Amino acid sequence: MDKVPTIKDVADRAGVHAATASRALNTATRGMVNTRTVTRVLEAAKALGYAPNSAARSLRTRTSSVAGVIIPDLRNPVFPPIVRGIEDGLREAGYMALLGNTDGDIDRERELFDAMRGRQTDGFILATSRRDDELPATVPTVLVNRRTDTGAVPSVTADNDAGVRMVVRSLVELGHSRIGHVAGPRHLSTGWERYRAFVDATGAESVTFAAAFTEEAGFEATLRLLDAYEGLTAIVAGNDLIALGCYAALASRGLSVPEDVSVTGFNDIPFADRQRPGLTTIRIPHYDIGLESARLLLARIANPAAPAKRIVLPVELITRGSTASPKP
Amino acid sequence: MDKVPTIKDVADRAGVHAATASRALNTATRGMVNTRTVTRVLEAAKALGYAPNSAARSLRTRTSSVAGVIIPDLRNPVFPPIVRGIEDGLREAGYMALLGNTDGDIDRERELFDAMRGRQTDGFILATSRRDDELPATVPTVLVNRRTDTGAVPSVTADNDAGVRMVVRSLVELGHSRIGHVAGPRHLSTGWERYRAFVDATGAESVTFAAAFTEEAGFEATLRLLDAYEGLTAIVAGNDLIALGCYAALASRGLSVPEDVSVTGFNDIPFADRQRPGLTTIRIPHYDIGLESARLLLARIANPAAPAKRIVLPVELITRGSTASPKP
């Protein structure tokens, strides 16, 4: 193949004028053409692999039915089910997702955003925003999993506040009173909201911040927490990957989970149940968060002047082997 | 926002003619405009959120710098790192990925393919193909992780044959002689190539086929294997998810891994090391498979007449707790 087939190629193959072929291919005008000709044109289109040129249509209507989806890294296990939900939600309206990863790099994010804009993307779903981001108001945008402080941009997130309160309550009921928190980064709403909820629920000051939502950053921040606060019997981690870093840091100090220290996570990523021990965590509705964010974006594209909704989805406590009563 | 800004809007804001604004925005013609005007135009473009209209450019050149990426399901942990590699590979040439999931449904795959074609996608990377698929020859296409029997379409896969031989050799060296295989689906090259390699390496007939590369299908096929072949001391699973199904099926029969039966996987998905026991498996270079497939697609777009290359990437045996010598 050297050339994308055109309407002219289809018409030539079917032995009709291009205008006739065009009418036959368009369901709105097909009735103007006799049935035998329609069949011939459709067969020719199929044989040639002709696809209606939506770049031309896009130029006329200035919409492309494509949404840009920008995330930090697809390899973070929280994102695949969210992206899958986004794709299914977009599909309900005949939209598709252009996907980009930023690795948390602001320049890369800006570059992706501009490149997607240049491809006539109708709107954006961003999982990358910082709390203080000022997002361009020129194109419909929805934040997924994270949000900005001003609330100026619509968002779909899990109920971070309720989740941390559930976790703290369950630890208190087990008898823990010396609870620490390895928080996520404070410039991200997920890190900050969970941190605020932890302080509200416990009144405790025993907190360190991980530099990123990763196992490595969790390991390092847990060591700092253990050095700064003695006698902790439980650690609430900012997310599941940080919790796995807690496991490793505690092991490096000769401490067992949950015998010496209970650990909790947040998200319930795939295989959280297969860790040793299985991780007590908050299950967020990953897929539904993606699905709702796609629907919210489609509503914004239909009516960009609508108020910026914030959708907060409920979460659930999943109790596994990483939490137990403290030693007497 | 109600309207995407045009070059005319930028020109109006900068107080210049549209042709001048266009020259100032195009790096190739910028030298024809005086510096102060260029600055004014660039500032106006930035303030308005103007993006060069690549739908118009696409219509002229008939390329979009977009590749369609079609996979079965992003929630299968083998795909996120592959897709990430694809995105990074496409990015090297200024391309982006339109992503779609099929859940293994042929109609859905066809629908996605047509919808992406309608958006002037320059080419496709497919992780969904069956061995007997006849793929359209009208658009550059590369298969990733899977291939077709005819080899008519370029592909990038892991070395399935070498991987299964490594696994079998390691089991034989441990002293196993009664080895079974829970194969993946035979209509997929990944399932079939590993099955062929198993039969070649062992001469054994103790094989059942799982209906899909999932834990559930692996569970069911393992029960069939155990019923049909007595006294097996090791099971080579078609992939890691099937291996986890083996774990569950063996446990349901009161058999321990590796004390009663050794189990091996294929892929080394994230957290394969955290299973109980940790899974002995073949590590495939997920990210590189994605990266190479993107580069191969870009080469095909540049020269669609080039021969259909098959790239097979090397794999590595990762030994963990799920394999041991059989009981004496």
XYZ file of N, CA, C and O in Angstrom, chain B residues 168-298:
524
model
N 12.033 -25.750 30.914
C 12.040 -27.213 30.934
C 13.413 -27.715 31.374
O 13.525 -28.614 32.215
N 14.471 -27.110 30.830
C 15.818 -27.545 31.208
C 16.030 -27.395 32.714
O 16.558 -28.281 33.371
N 15.577 -26.261 33.278
C 15.793 -26.039 34.717
C 15.017 -27.075 35.536
O 15.508 -27.542 36.566
N 13.827 -27.473 35.063
C 13.056 -28.493 35.791
C 13.729 -29.857 35.690
O 13.803 -30.601 36.676
N 14.242 -30.175 34.499
C 14.924 -31.459 34.321
C 16.170 -31.513 35.206
O 16.449 -32.518 35.860
N 16.881 -30.390 35.272
C 18.078 -30.349 36.120
C 17.747 -30.533 37.598
O 18.555 -31.042 38.369
N 16.537 -30.104 37.992
C 16.109 -30.309 39.381
C 15.708 -31.762 39.630
O 15.492 -32.162 40.771
N 15.575 -32.539 38.546
C 15.246 -33.951 38.712
C 13.835 -34.330 38.289
O 13.406 -35.470 38.497
N 13.092 -33.373 37.696
C 11.716 -33.691 37.282
C 11.716 -34.486 35.983
O 12.469 -34.177 35.059
N 10.834 -35.499 35.918
C 10.680 -36.231 34.664
C 9.202 -36.315 34.258
O 8.892 -36.646 33.132
N 8.300 -36.023 35.184
C 6.866 -36.055 34.866
C 6.348 -34.620 34.901
O 5.874 -34.130 35.927
N 6.476 -33.965 33.748
C 6.166 -32.529 33.664
C 4.929 -32.341 32.801
O 4.835 -32.905 31.711
N 3.965 -31.551 33.282
C 2.770 -31.227 32.495
C 2.801 -29.785 32.029
O 3.630 -28.982 32.474
N 1.906 -29.468 31.092
C 1.853 -28.102 30.552
C 0.398 -27.627 30.529
O -0.464 -28.315 29.975
N 0.137 -26.485 31.163
C -1.160 -25.835 30.995
C -0.926 -24.716 29.989
O -0.386 -23.653 30.326
N -1.298 -24.991 28.741
C -0.991 -24.077 27.639
C -2.005 -22.947 27.572
O -3.127 -23.062 28.067
N -1.596 -21.841 26.923
C -2.540 -20.771 26.602
C -3.382 -21.187 25.400
O -3.182 -22.266 24.837
N -4.312 -20.336 24.982
C -5.196 -20.677 23.868
C -4.417 -20.989 22.590
O -3.453 -20.302 22.267
N -4.858 -21.997 21.839
C -4.081 -22.395 20.661
C -4.264 -21.456 19.477
O -3.478 -21.508 18.530
N -5.273 -20.602 19.491
C -5.449 -19.670 18.368
C -4.575 -18.417 18.512
O -4.573 -17.562 17.644
N -3.842 -18.332 19.622
C -2.925 -17.202 19.808
C -1.489 -17.690 19.683
O -1.148 -18.758 20.208
N -0.647 -16.910 19.022
C 0.726 -17.373 18.785
C 1.466 -17.597 20.089
O 2.286 -18.510 20.192
N 1.199 -16.771 21.106
C 1.861 -16.937 22.398
C 1.524 -18.300 22.990
O 2.397 -18.990 23.529
N 0.252 -18.694 22.915
C -0.156 -20.005 23.425
C 0.451 -21.130 22.600
O 1.031 -22.080 23.131
N 0.367 -20.984 21.283
C 0.782 -22.057 20.385
C 2.292 -22.250 20.377
O 2.794 -23.375 20.459
N 3.059 -21.164 20.279
C 4.521 -21.281 20.220
C 5.074 -21.912 21.501
O 5.993 -22.739 21.462
N 4.502 -21.528 22.653
C 4.993 -22.103 23.914
C 4.604 -23.578 24.004
O 5.378 -24.401 24.505
N 3.417 -23.900 23.529
C 2.987 -25.310 23.505
C 3.918 -26.146 22.620
O 4.393 -27.208 23.022
N 4.205 -25.636 21.408
C 5.091 -26.373 20.501
C 6.463 -26.567 21.134
O 7.060 -27.648 21.036
N 6.974 -25.537 21.755
C 8.295 -25.627 22.385
C 8.271 -26.644 23.516
O 9.230 -27.407 23.704
N 7.165 -26.685 24.278
C 7.066 -27.660 25.372
C 7.115 -29.089 24.834
O 7.864 -29.927 25.336
N 6.325 -29.339 23.789
C 6.283 -30.689 23.219
C 7.646 -31.056 22.624
O 8.152 -32.167 22.824
N 8.268 -30.107 21.925
C 9.604 -30.346 21.363
C 10.611 -30.690 22.451
O 11.442 -31.584 22.298
N 10.563 -29.949 23.553
C 11.593 -30.090 24.584
C 11.390 -31.326 25.438
O 12.348 -31.890 25.955
N 10.126 -31.746 25.638
C 9.862 -32.839 26.578
C 9.396 -34.119 25.896
O 9.524 -35.203 26.473
N 8.806 -34.009 24.715
C 8.177 -35.176 24.103
C 6.926 -35.619 24.849
O 6.349 -36.659 24.542
N 6.503 -34.839 25.832
C 5.375 -35.251 26.682
C 4.032 -34.940 26.029
O 3.915 -34.055 25.192
N 3.011 -35.702 26.421
C 1.654 -35.470 25.927
C 0.763 -34.871 26.999
O -0.417 -34.626 26.766
N 1.325 -34.676 28.168
C 0.542 -34.211 29.321
C 0.291 -32.707 29.227
O 0.957 -31.909 29.874
N -0.696 -32.347 28.383
C -0.994 -30.937 28.116
C -2.496 -30.712 28.174
O -3.264 -31.539 27.659
N -2.936 -29.616 28.793
C -4.303 -29.118 28.582
C -4.185 -27.660 28.152
O -3.177 -27.001 28.433
N -5.212 -27.179 27.453
C -5.217 -25.791 26.986
C -6.183 -24.962 27.828
O -7.341 -25.362 28.023
N -5.726 -23.827 28.315
C -6.614 -22.903 29.021
C -7.396 -22.099 27.979
O -6.880 -21.808 26.903
N -8.624 -21.750 28.310
C -9.475 -21.026 27.361
C -9.006 -19.590 27.172
O -9.329 -18.943 26.178
N -8.250 -19.069 28.120
C -7.755 -17.690 28.037
C -6.510 -17.578 28.904
O -6.233 -18.465 29.701
N -5.767 -16.489 28.729
C -4.572 -16.261 29.549
C -4.973 -15.604 30.865
O -4.524 -14.493 31.171
N -5.826 -16.273 31.634
C -6.296 -15.694 32.897
C -6.133 -16.698 34.028
O -5.986 -17.905 33.798
N -6.196 -16.185 35.254
C -6.093 -17.016 36.440
C -7.238 -18.047 36.463
O -7.017 -19.221 36.763
N -8.438 -17.595 36.137
C -9.617 -18.467 36.193
C -9.473 -19.614 35.187
O -9.715 -20.777 35.510
N -9.091 -19.275 33.953
C -8.941 -20.309 32.933
C -7.798 -21.246 33.302
O -7.863 -22.459 33.038
N -6.754 -20.726 33.935
C -5.635 -21.559 34.376
C -6.060 -22.528 35.468
O -5.647 -23.693 35.481
N -6.901 -22.042 36.375
C -7.430 -22.891 37.453
C -8.158 -24.088 36.853
O -7.892 -25.250 37.183
N -9.049 -23.793 35.932
C -9.913 -24.825 35.346
C -9.078 -25.839 34.537
O -9.257 -27.049 34.657
N -8.117 -25.337 33.749
C -7.307 -26.228 32.906
C -6.350 -27.067 33.752
O -6.001 -28.190 33.372
N -5.920 -26.536 34.898
C -5.046 -27.315 35.786
C -5.810 -28.496 36.384
O -5.284 -29.611 36.481
N -7.062 -28.267 36.778
C -7.865 -29.373 37.314
C -7.997 -30.475 36.262
O -7.852 -31.663 36.570
N -8.220 -30.083 35.004
C -8.309 -31.080 33.929
C -6.989 -31.835 33.768
O -6.970 -33.056 33.580
N -5.870 -31.094 33.857
C -4.554 -31.725 33.717
C -4.324 -32.747 34.831
O -3.862 -33.874 34.579
N -4.661 -32.352 36.069
C -4.439 -33.243 37.213
C -5.311 -34.493 37.108
O -4.885 -35.591 37.493
N -6.528 -34.326 36.575
C -7.416 -35.484 36.411
C -6.910 -36.435 35.334
O -7.042 -37.654 35.449
N -6.319 -35.882 34.283
C -5.937 -36.704 33.136
C -4.570 -37.368 33.303
O -4.325 -38.431 32.737
N -3.657 -36.716 34.033
C -2.285 -37.236 34.125
C -1.877 -37.347 35.586
O -1.685 -36.328 36.251
N -1.721 -38.560 36.070
C -1.355 -38.749 37.482
C 0.137 -38.632 37.697
O 0.917 -38.918 36.801
N 0.509 -38.211 38.888
C 1.900 -38.254 39.293
C 2.785 -37.163 38.718
O 4.011 -37.262 38.769
N 2.195 -36.087 38.169
C 3.025 -34.975 37.683
C 3.738 -34.324 38.868
O 3.149 -34.135 39.933
N 5.005 -33.966 38.666
C 5.741 -33.290 39.742
C 6.049 -31.841 39.387
O 6.585 -31.104 40.212
N 5.728 -31.451 38.152
C 5.969 -30.061 37.760
C 4.977 -29.657 36.677
O 4.587 -30.482 35.851
N 4.569 -28.370 36.707
C 3.672 -27.835 35.676
C 4.282 -26.567 35.088
O 4.633 -25.635 35.819
N 4.430 -26.572 33.762
C 4.862 -25.382 33.029
C 3.589 -24.667 32.579
O 2.822 -25.201 31.782
N 3.355 -23.464 33.103
C 2.134 -22.729 32.748
C 2.406 -21.812 31.562
O 3.519 -21.319 31.388
N 1.374 -21.587 30.737
C 1.502 -20.779 29.521
C 1.835 -19.327 29.785
O 2.428 -18.660 28.930
N 1.424 -18.788 30.922
C 1.884 -17.458 31.342
C 1.716 -17.331 32.859
O 1.277 -18.282 33.531
N 2.068 -16.176 33.400
C 2.054 -16.013 34.857
C 0.644 -16.092 35.436
O 0.443 -16.643 36.521
N -0.340 -15.516 34.739
C -1.701 -15.547 35.280
C -2.218 -16.987 35.321
O -2.840 -17.400 36.303
N -1.927 -17.759 34.285
C -2.289 -19.179 34.300
C -1.573 -19.885 35.454
O -2.163 -20.712 36.154
N -0.293 -19.524 35.700
C 0.460 -20.131 36.806
C -0.224 -19.849 38.147
O -0.284 -20.720 39.022
N -0.761 -18.633 38.304
C -1.458 -18.325 39.558
C -2.731 -19.172 39.671
O -3.119 -19.576 40.770
N -3.369 -19.448 38.538
C -4.498 -20.378 38.532
C -4.066 -21.791 38.936
O -4.785 -22.497 39.642
N -2.855 -22.203 38.504
C -2.283 -23.491 38.929
C -2.148 -23.529 40.448
O -2.497 -24.521 41.083
N -1.588 -22.457 41.018
C -1.439 -22.398 42.481
C -2.776 -22.723 43.149
O -2.860 -23.537 44.069
N -3.830 -22.026 42.683
C -5.142 -22.171 43.327
C -5.693 -23.584 43.129
O -6.253 -24.185 44.051
N -5.515 -24.137 41.914
C -6.042 -25.476 41.633
C -5.306 -26.523 42.468
O -5.920 -27.450 43.020
N -3.979 -26.386 42.574
C -3.204 -27.338 43.370
C -3.620 -27.252 44.833
O -3.808 -28.274 45.499
N -3.793 -26.032 45.340
C -4.215 -25.859 46.733
C -5.570 -26.523 46.963
O -5.799 -27.160 48.000
N -6.460 -26.415 45.964
C -7.795 -27.004 46.118
C -7.737 -28.531 46.176
O -8.664 -29.179 46.640
N -6.639 -29.115 45.688
C -6.455 -30.572 45.770
C -5.534 -30.963 46.924
O -5.053 -32.095 46.993
N -5.224 -29.975 47.785
C -4.378 -30.257 48.941
C -2.912 -30.439 48.591
O -2.148 -31.023 49.357
N -2.489 -29.922 47.421
C -1.090 -30.063 47.001
C -0.338 -28.747 47.217
O -0.875 -27.664 46.951
N 0.905 -28.843 47.701
C 1.703 -27.646 47.975
C 2.681 -27.364 46.839
O 3.222 -28.294 46.246
N 2.927 -26.050 46.611
C 3.953 -25.604 45.666
C 5.120 -25.066 46.490
O 4.918 -24.223 47.353
N 6.374 -25.517 46.325
C 6.837 -26.496 45.339
C 6.977 -27.917 45.925
O 7.467 -28.785 45.220
N 6.561 -28.119 47.212
C 6.829 -29.412 47.863
C 6.252 -30.583 47.057
O 6.933 -31.586 46.838
N 4.972 -30.449 46.633
C 4.350 -31.541 45.869
C 4.510 -31.343 44.357
O 4.763 -32.290 43.624
N 4.306 -30.127 43.910
C 4.382 -29.834 42.473
C 5.095 -28.488 42.270
O 4.742 -27.496 42.903
N 6.102 -28.460 41.406
C 6.742 -27.200 41.012
C 5.891 -26.528 39.932
O 5.249 -27.215 39.129
N 5.883 -25.192 39.906
C 5.101 -24.446 38.910
C 5.978 -23.344 38.314
O 6.714 -22.667 39.048
N 5.902 -23.162 36.990
C 6.606 -22.046 36.346
C 5.614 -21.212 35.533
O 4.592 -21.715 35.074
N 5.958 -19.928 35.351
C 5.115 -19.025 34.568
C 5.845 -18.542 33.320
O 6.840 -19.138 32.890
N 5.341 -17.457 32.766
C 5.970 -16.842 31.591
C 5.549 -15.380 31.571
O 4.348 -15.096 31.663
N 6.486 -14.466 31.484
C 6.296 -13.008 31.368
C 7.019 -12.227 32.461
O 7.546 -11.174 32.234
N 6.970 -12.756 33.710
C 7.443 -11.995 34.875
C 6.686 -10.676 34.999
O 7.257 -9.583 34.896
N 5.391 -10.783 35.235
C 4.557 -9.590 35.461
C 4.937 -8.935 36.788
O 5.561 -9.567 37.648
N 4.573 -7.658 36.971
C 4.843 -7.010 38.254
C 4.265 -7.844 39.404
O 3.172 -8.394 39.286
N 5.009 -7.919 40.488
C 4.608 -8.645 41.694
C 4.641 -10.175 41.540
O 4.167 -10.874 42.427
N 5.224 -10.693 40.441
C 5.404 -12.151 40.356
C 6.285 -12.615 41.517
O 6.143 -13.731 42.018
N 7.189 -11.729 41.961
C 8.073 -12.061 43.083
C 7.341 -12.080 44.421
O 7.837 -12.624 45.392
N 6.170 -11.443 44.483
C 5.460 -11.338 45.770
C 4.410 -12.428 45.953
O 3.685 -12.443 46.938
N 4.241 -13.293 44.957
C 3.283 -14.379 45.125
C 3.805 -15.345 46.190
O 4.975 -15.311 46.561
N 2.917 -16.224 46.688
C 3.337 -17.228 47.657
C 3.215 -18.598 47.044
O 2.097 -19.048 46.861
N 4.280 -19.293 46.752
C 5.661 -18.803 46.746
C 5.923 -17.887 45.554
O 5.133 -17.850 44.619
N 7.044 -17.163 45.619
C 7.471 -16.347 44.487
C 7.548 -17.220 43.236
O 7.943 -18.382 43.305
N 7.165 -16.670 42.087
C 6.978 -17.480 40.876
C 8.253 -17.543 40.025
O 8.771 -16.516 39.587
N 8.737 -18.762 39.795
C 9.804 -18.976 38.813
C 9.196 -18.756 37.430
O 8.150 -19.328 37.109
N 9.842 -17.916 36.615
C 9.198 -17.545 35.359
C 10.230 -17.085 34.339
O 11.430 -17.045 34.631
N 9.762 -16.764 33.152
C 10.611 -16.225 32.100
C 10.335 -14.731 31.997
O 9.188 -14.325 31.790
N 11.365 -13.944 32.169
C 11.192 -12.491 32.057
C 11.266 -12.069 30.595
O 12.272 -12.285 29.929
N 10.200 -11.457 30.101
C 10.245 -10.897 28.748
C 10.504 -9.401 28.876
O 10.132 -8.778 29.869
N 11.168 -8.801 27.873
C 11.480 -7.369 27.967
C 10.268 -6.539 27.528
O 10.232 -6.017 26.422
N 9.285 -6.438 28.420
C 8.006 -5.792 28.079
C 8.197 -4.432 27.412
O 7.665 -4.163 26.333
N 8.925 -3.572 28.112
C 9.085 -2.195 27.629
C 9.764 -2.179 26.258
O 9.316 -1.488 25.342
N 10.823 -2.970 26.119
C 11.557 -2.996 24.842
C 10.707 -3.565 23.706
O 10.852 -3.152 22.551
N 9.847 -4.512 24.032
C 8.944 -5.054 23.012
C 8.061 -3.931 22.477
O 7.856 -3.787 21.263
N 7.555 -3.093 23.381
C 6.730 -1.961 22.961
C 7.532 -0.943 22.153
O 7.115 -0.491 21.079
N 8.717 -0.620 22.671
C 9.575 0.371 22.015
C 9.941 -0.078 20.598
O 9.820 0.694 19.631
N 10.367 -1.333 20.465
C 10.770 -1.851 19.149
C 9.588 -1.884 18.186
O 9.750 -1.655 16.986
N 8.409 -2.183 18.698
C 7.255 -2.264 17.798
C 6.901 -0.876 17.277
O 6.507 -0.722 16.120
N 7.073 0.147 18.124
C 6.816 1.514 17.655
C 7.822 1.894 16.570
O 7.462 2.457 15.535
N 9.088 1.569 16.810
C 10.125 1.910 15.814
C 9.891 1.170 14.498
O 10.075 1.728 13.419
N 9.469 -0.085 14.612
C 9.201 -0.877 13.417
C 8.024 -0.278 12.642
O 8.056 -0.177 11.407
N 6.998 0.166 13.367
C 5.855 0.787 12.688
C 6.288 2.063 11.967
O 5.904 2.298 10.818
N 7.100 2.875 12.643
C 7.543 4.131 12.030
C 8.352 3.840 10.758
O 8.208 4.542 9.749
